[in-house]
Coordinates of C-alpha atoms in Angstrom, one line a residue:
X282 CA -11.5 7.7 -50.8
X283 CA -12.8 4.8 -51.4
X284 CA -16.0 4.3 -49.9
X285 CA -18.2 5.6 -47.2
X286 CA -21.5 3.8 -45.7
X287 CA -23.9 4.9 -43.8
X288 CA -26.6 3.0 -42.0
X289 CA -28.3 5.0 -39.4
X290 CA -26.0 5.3 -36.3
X291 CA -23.6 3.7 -37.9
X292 CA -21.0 4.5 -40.4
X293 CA -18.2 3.1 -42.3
X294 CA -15.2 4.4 -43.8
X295 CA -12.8 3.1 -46.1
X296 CA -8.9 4.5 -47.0
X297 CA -5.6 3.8 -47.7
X298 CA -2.5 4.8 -46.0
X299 CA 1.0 3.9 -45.1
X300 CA 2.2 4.0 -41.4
X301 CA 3.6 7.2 -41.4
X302 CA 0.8 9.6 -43.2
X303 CA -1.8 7.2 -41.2
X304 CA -3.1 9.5 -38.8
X305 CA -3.9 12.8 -41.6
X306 CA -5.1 10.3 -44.0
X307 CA -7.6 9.1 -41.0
X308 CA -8.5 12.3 -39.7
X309 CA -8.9 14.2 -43.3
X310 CA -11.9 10.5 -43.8
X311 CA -13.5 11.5 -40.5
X312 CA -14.1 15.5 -41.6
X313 CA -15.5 15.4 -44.9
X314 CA -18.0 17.7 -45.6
X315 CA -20.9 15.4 -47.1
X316 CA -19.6 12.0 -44.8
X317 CA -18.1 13.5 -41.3
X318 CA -18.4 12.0 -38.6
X319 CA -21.5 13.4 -36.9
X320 CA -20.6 11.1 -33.6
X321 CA -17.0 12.4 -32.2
X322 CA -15.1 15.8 -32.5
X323 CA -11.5 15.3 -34.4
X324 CA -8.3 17.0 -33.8
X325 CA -5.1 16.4 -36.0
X326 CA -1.8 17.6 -34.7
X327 CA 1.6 17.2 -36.1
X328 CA 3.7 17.1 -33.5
X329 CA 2.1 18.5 -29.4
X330 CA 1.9 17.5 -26.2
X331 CA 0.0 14.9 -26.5
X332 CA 2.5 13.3 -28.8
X333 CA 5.6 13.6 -26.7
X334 CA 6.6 9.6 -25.4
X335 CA 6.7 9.9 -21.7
X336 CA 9.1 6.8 -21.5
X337 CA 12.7 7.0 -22.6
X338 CA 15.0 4.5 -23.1
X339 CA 18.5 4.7 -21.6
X340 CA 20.2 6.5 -23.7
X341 CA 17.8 9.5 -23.7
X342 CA 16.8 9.1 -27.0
X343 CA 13.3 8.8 -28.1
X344 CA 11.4 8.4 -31.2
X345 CA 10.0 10.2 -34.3
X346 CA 6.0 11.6 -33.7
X347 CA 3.9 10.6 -37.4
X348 CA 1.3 12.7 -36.1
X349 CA -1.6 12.5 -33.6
X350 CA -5.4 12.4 -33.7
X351 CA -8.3 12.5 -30.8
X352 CA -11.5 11.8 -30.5
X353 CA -14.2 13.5 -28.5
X354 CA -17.8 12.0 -28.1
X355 CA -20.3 14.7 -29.0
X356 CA -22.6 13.3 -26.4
X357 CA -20.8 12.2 -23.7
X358 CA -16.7 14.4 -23.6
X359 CA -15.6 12.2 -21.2
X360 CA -15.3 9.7 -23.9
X361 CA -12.0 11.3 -24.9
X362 CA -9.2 9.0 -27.2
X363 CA -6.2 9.6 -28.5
X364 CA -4.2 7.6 -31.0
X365 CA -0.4 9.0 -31.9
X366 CA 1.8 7.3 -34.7
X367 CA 5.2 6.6 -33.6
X368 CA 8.3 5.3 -35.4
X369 CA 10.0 3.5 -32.7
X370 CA 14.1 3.3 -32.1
X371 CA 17.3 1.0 -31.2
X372 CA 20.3 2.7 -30.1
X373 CA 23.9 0.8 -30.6
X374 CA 27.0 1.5 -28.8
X375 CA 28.3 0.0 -32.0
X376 CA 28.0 3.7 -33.9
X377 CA 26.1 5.4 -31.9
X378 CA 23.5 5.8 -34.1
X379 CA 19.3 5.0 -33.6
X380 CA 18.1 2.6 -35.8
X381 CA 14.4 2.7 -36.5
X382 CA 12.5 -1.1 -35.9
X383 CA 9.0 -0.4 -35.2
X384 CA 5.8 1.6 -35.9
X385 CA 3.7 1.8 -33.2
X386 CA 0.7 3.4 -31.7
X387 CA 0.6 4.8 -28.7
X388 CA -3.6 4.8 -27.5
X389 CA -4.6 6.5 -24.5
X390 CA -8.3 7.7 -22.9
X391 CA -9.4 10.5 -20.7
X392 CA -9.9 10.1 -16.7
X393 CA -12.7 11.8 -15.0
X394 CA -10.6 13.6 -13.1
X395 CA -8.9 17.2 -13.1
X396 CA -6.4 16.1 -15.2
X397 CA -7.7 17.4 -19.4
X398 CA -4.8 15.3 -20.6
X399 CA -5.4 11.9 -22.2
X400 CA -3.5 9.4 -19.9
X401 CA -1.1 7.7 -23.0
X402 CA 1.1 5.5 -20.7
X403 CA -1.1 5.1 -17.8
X404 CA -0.3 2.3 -15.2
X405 CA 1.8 0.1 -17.4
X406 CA 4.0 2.7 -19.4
X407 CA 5.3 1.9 -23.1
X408 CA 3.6 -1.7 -22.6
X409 CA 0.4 0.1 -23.5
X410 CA 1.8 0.5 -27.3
X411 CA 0.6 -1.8 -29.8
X412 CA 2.4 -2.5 -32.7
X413 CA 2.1 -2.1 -36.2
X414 CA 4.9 -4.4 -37.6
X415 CA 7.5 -7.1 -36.3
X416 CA 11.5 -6.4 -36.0
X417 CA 14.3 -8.3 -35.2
X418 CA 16.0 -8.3 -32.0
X419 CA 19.4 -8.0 -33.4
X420 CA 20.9 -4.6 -32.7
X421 CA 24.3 -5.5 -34.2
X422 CA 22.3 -5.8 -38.0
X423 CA 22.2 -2.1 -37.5
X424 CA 19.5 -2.1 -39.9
X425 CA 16.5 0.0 -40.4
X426 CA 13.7 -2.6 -40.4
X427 CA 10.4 -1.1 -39.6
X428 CA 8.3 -1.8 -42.3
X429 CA 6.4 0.9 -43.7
X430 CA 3.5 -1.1 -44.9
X431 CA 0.5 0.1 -47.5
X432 CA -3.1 -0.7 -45.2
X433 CA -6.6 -1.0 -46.8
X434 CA -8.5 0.7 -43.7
X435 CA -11.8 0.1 -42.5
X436 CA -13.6 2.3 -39.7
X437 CA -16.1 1.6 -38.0
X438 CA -18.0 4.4 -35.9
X439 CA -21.1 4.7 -33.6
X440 CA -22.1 7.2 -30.6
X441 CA -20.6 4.4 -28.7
X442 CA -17.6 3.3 -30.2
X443 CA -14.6 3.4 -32.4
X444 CA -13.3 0.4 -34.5
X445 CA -10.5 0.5 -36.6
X446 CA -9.0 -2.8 -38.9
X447 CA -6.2 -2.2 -41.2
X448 CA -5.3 -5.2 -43.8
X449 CA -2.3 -4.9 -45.0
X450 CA -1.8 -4.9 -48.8
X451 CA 2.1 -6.3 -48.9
X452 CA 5.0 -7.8 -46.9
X453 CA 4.8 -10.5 -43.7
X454 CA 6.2 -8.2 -41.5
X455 CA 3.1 -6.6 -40.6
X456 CA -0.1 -7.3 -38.6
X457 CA -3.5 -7.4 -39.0
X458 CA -4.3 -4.0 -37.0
X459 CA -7.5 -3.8 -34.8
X460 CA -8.6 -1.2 -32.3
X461 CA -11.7 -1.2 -30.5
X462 CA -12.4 2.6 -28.4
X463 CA -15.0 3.1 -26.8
X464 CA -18.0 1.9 -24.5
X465 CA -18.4 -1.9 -23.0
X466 CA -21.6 -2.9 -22.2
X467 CA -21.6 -4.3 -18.9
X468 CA -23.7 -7.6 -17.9
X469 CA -25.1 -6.2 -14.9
X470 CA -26.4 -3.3 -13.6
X471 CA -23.4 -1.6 -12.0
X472 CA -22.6 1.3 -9.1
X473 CA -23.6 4.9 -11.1
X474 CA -20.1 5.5 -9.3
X475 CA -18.1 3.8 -11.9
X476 CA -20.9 2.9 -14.3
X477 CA -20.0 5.6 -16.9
X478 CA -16.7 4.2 -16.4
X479 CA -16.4 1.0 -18.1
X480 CA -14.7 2.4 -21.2
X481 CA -12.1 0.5 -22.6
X482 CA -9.3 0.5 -25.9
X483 CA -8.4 -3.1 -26.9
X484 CA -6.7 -4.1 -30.0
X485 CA -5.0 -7.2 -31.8
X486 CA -1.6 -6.9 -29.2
X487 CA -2.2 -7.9 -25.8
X488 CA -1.4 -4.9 -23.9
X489 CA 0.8 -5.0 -21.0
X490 CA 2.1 -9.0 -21.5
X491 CA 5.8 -9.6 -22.3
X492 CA 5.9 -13.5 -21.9
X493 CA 5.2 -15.8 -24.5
X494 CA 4.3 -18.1 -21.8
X495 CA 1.9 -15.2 -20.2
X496 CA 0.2 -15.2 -23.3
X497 CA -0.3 -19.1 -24.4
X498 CA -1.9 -19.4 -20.9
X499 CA -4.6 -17.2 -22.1
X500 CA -4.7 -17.1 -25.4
X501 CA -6.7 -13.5 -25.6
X502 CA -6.4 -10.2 -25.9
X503 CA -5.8 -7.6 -23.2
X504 CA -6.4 -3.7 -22.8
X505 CA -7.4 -1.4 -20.4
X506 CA -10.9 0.3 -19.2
X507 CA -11.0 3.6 -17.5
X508 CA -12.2 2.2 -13.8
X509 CA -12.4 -1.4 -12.9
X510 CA -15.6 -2.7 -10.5
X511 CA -13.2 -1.2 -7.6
X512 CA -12.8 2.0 -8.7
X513 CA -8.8 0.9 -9.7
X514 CA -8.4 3.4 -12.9
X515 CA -7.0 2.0 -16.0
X516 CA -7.2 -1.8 -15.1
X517 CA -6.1 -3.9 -17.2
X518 CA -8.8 -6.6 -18.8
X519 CA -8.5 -9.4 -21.1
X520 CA -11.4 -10.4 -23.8
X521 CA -12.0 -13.2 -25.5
X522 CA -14.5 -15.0 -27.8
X523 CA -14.8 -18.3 -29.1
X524 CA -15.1 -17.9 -32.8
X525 CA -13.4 -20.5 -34.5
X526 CA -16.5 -23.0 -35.5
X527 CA -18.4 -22.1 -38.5
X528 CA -22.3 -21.9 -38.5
X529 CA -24.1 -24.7 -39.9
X530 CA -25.4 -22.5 -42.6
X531 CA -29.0 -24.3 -42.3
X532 CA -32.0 -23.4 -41.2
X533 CA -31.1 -19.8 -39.9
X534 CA -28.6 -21.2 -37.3
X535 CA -25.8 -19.0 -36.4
X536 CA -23.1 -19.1 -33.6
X537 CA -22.5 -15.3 -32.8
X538 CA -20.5 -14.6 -30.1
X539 CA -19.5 -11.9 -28.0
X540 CA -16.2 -10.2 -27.2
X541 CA -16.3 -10.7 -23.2
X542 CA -14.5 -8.3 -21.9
X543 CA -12.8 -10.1 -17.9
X544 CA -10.2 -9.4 -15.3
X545 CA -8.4 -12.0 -13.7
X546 CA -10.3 -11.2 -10.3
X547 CA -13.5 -9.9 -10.8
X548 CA -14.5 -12.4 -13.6
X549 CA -16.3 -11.3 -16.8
X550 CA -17.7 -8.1 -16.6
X551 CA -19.3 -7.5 -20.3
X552 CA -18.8 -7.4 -23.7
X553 CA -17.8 -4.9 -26.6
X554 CA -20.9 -2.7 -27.5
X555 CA -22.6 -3.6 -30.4
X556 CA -20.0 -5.4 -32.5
X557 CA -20.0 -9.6 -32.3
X558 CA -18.4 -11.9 -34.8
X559 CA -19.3 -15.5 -36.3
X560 CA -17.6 -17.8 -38.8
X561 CA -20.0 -18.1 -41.9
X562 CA -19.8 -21.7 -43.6
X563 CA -20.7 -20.3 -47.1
X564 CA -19.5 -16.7 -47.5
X565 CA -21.1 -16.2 -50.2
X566 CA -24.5 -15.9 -48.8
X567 CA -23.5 -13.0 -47.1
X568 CA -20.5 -11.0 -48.8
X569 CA -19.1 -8.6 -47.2
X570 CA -21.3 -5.3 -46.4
X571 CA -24.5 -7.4 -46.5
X572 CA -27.0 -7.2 -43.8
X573 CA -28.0 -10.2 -41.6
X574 CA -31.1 -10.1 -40.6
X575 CA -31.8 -12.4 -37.2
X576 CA -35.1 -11.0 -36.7
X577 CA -34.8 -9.7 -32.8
X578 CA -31.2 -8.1 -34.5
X579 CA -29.9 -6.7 -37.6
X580 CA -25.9 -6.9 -38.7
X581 CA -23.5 -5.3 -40.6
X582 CA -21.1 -8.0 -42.3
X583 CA -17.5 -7.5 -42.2
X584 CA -15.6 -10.0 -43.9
X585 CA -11.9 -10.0 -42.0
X586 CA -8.6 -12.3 -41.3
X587 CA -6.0 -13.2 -38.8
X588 CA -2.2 -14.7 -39.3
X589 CA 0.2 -16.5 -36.7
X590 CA 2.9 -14.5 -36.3
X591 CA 5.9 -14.5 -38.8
X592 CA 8.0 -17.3 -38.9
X593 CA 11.3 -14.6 -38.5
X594 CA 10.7 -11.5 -37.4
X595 CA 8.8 -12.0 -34.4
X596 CA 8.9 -9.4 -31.9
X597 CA 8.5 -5.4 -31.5
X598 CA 10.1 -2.4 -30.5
X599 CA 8.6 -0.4 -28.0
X600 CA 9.4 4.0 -27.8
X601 CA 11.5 3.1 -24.8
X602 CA 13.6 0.9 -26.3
X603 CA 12.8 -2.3 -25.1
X604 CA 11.8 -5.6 -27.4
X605 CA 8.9 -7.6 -26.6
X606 CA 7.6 -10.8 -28.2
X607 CA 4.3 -12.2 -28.0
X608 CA 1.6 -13.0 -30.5
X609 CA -1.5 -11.1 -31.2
X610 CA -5.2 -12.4 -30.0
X611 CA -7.7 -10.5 -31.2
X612 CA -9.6 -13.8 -32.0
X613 CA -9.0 -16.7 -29.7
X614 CA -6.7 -18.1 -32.5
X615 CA -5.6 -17.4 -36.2
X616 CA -7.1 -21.1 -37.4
X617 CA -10.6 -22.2 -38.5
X618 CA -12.0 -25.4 -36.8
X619 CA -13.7 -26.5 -40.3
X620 CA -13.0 -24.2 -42.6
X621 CA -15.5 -20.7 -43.8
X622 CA -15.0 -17.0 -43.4
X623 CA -14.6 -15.4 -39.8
X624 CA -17.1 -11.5 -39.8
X625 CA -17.4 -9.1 -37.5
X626 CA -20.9 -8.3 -37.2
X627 CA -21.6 -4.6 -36.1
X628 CA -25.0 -4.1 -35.0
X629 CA -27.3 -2.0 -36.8
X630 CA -30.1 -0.6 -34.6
X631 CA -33.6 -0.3 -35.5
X632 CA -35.8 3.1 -36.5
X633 CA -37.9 3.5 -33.7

C-alpha cells in the first residue's frame, strides 16, 4: 500500500495492481483496519451471480470472471454498484479455439425496484462494458493480445461518490482508466419521484456508442443514471467539460469547470458531485495532493493525463464477442490549448 489520505469526508487510496488481481487488490485497500472505508459496505466474490455475462456471443462461449466487487452506501443502500473484471474472448472457426483480446469491466447499479440484483447489462447489453486495453480486429492472428497492464491506482471516495483513475505504468495498449459512481447533483430542484434517482457511472469509454462518427460528433463521454427526468430507468447521458485552457495563474484566477452531466433531449441536467477539474499554467504551485484554497471552496489537487488512442491497436473486445472502435472522452479532448497540467479537483467540505 502505498498511501492513504484522509481529509474529512473524503478519502484517498493509492495501489497497484494488474488487470486480473484488480478487484482483491481494490477491495483488500477499501477494508483495512486503520483506513476502511467508513462510507460504503464492500463485498469481494471470486466468481457469483453477479459475475456471470448475461450476453453471449454466437458461439456460446463466454469469458473468464477476474473477480467482482460491490459497493453499498452506508447511508443511503440504494446506492448499490458493482464492478466485475472480465477477460474478454474471440472465437475462430480457424481452430476452434477462444483467443483472449480484452480486459474489461463490466459496471452496473441498483434499481429501486423489487429486483436486489445490480442491473450489469441494463438497456444497452455488453455496450455498457468499458474497456481496459485496445486489441486488434484480426481473428486470423489467432493471438492472445489482451494486455495485462501494471496500474498505479488512485481512489477517490465520499458519502456521495466513487472515483476510480488507473495510470498505467507500461505498454500503449492500455488506457487511461476513469470511473465516476455515484450521486449527480442536479441544477434544479427536481420531482422527489425521481430526485433520489439521478445516480449515474460514467467513465473514460463512451458507453453505448459504436461509431467513430457517433463519437467525433460529440466529442464526450457517455454513461448511464438510474432514472432520467421521465422516469426512463438507466438512460443513457453524455458529460462533458471544457478543460483544455490553462488558468492564467495570476491574481487568483482559475477556470474550473464542471462535468455537466446532458441527454440528447432533456438538455443538461447537472454535474458530477463534488469533483471539477482545471488546467494549472504552473504546476508547480500546486503539486499534486495540495489544497486549493478559493475561499467560498476548498480542493483537493489531482494531477492526471489523457492519450489519443493508439496509433495500431485501436479497438476493443466486448464479453459477447463483438469489436467496437471509438475513442475515449473523459475530457473533451487529450490536447492542451497552451500548454500546463490538467487536475481534478475533489472538493473538500468545510467543519461546520
Amino acid at each position: 500500500m502505498a498511501e492513504n489520505i484522509l481529509l474529512g469526508p473524503l478519502r484517498r487510496y493509492e495501489f497497484y495492481s494488474y488487470c486480473n488481481n484488480f478487484i482483491s487488490e481494490l477491495h483488500k485497500t477499501v477494508t483495512q483496519d486503520l483506513y476502511g472505508d467508513i462510507h460504503w459496505e464492500w463485498s469481494y466474490y471470486n466468481n457469483n451471480e453477479y459475475a456471470v455475462p448475461k450476453s453471449w456471443n454466437s458461439t456460446g462461449r463466454t469469458s473468464t470472471n477476474q473477480g467482482t466487487i460491490t459497493a453499498k452506501n452506508v447511508k443511503d443502500p440504494s446506492m448499490f454498484f458493482t464492478i466485475s473484471m472480465n477477460f474478454s474472448r474471440f472465437y475462430t472457426n480457424y481452430d476452434y479455439v477462444d483467443y483472449s483480446r480484452s480486459y474489461v469491466w463490466r459496471v452496473g447499479l441498483r434499481n429501486n425496484g423489487t429486483e436486489i440484483k445490480p442491473d450489469l447489462y441494463t438497456d444497452v447489453g455488453h455496450m455498457t462494458e468499458i474497456p481496459l486495453n485496445t486489441c486488434i480486429l484480426d481473428g486470423g492472428t489467432r493471438s492472445h493480445n489482451a494486455v495485462n497492464t501494471y496500474y498505479k491506482w488512485n481512489l477517490f471516495i465520499t458519502e456521495q461518490y466513487i472515483f476510480l483513475y488507473g495510470e498505467p505504468q507500461a505498454g500503449n495498449q492500455a488506457y487511461p482508466v476513469r470511473l465516476y459512481m455515484g450521486r449527480l447533483m442536479a441544477l434544479e430542484n427536481e420531482d422527489p419521484l425521481i430526485a433520489n434517482d439521478f445516480v449515474g457511472v460514467f467513465s473514460h469509454y463512451p458507453l453505448g456508442l459504436n461509431n467513430d462518427d457517433d463519437e467525433l460528433m460529440y466529442r464526450a463521454g457517455r454513461g448511464y443514471v438510474r432514472s432520467s427526468r421521465n422516469g426512463k430507468p438507466n438512460s443513457l447521458y453524455h458529460f462533458a467539460t471544457s478543460s483544455q485552457v490553462p488558468s492564467p495563474g495570476v491574481g487568483g484566477r482559475f477556470f474550473i469547470s464542471p462535468f455537466y452531466v446532458w441527454h440528447d433531449i432533456e438538455g443538461v441536467r447537472g454535474e458530477f458531485y463534488g469533483v471539477k477539474t482545471a488546467v494549472l499554467r504552473d504546476s508547480s504551485m500546486y503539486p499534486d495532493g495540495s489544497i486549493l484554497d478559493l475561499g467560498d471552496e476548498r480542493y483537493y489537487v489531482f494531477h492526471t493525463l489523457s492519450q489519443q488512442n493508439p496509433p495500431t491497436y485501436q479497438g476493443w473486445a466486448s464479453t459477447a464477442g463483438g469489436f467496437f472502435s471509438g475513442q475515449p472522452y473523459f475530457f473533451d479532448s487529450a490536447l492542451l490549448l497552451g500548454g500546463g497540467q490538467r487536475v481534478l479537483l475533489f472538493e473538500i467540505e468545510k467543519e461546520v
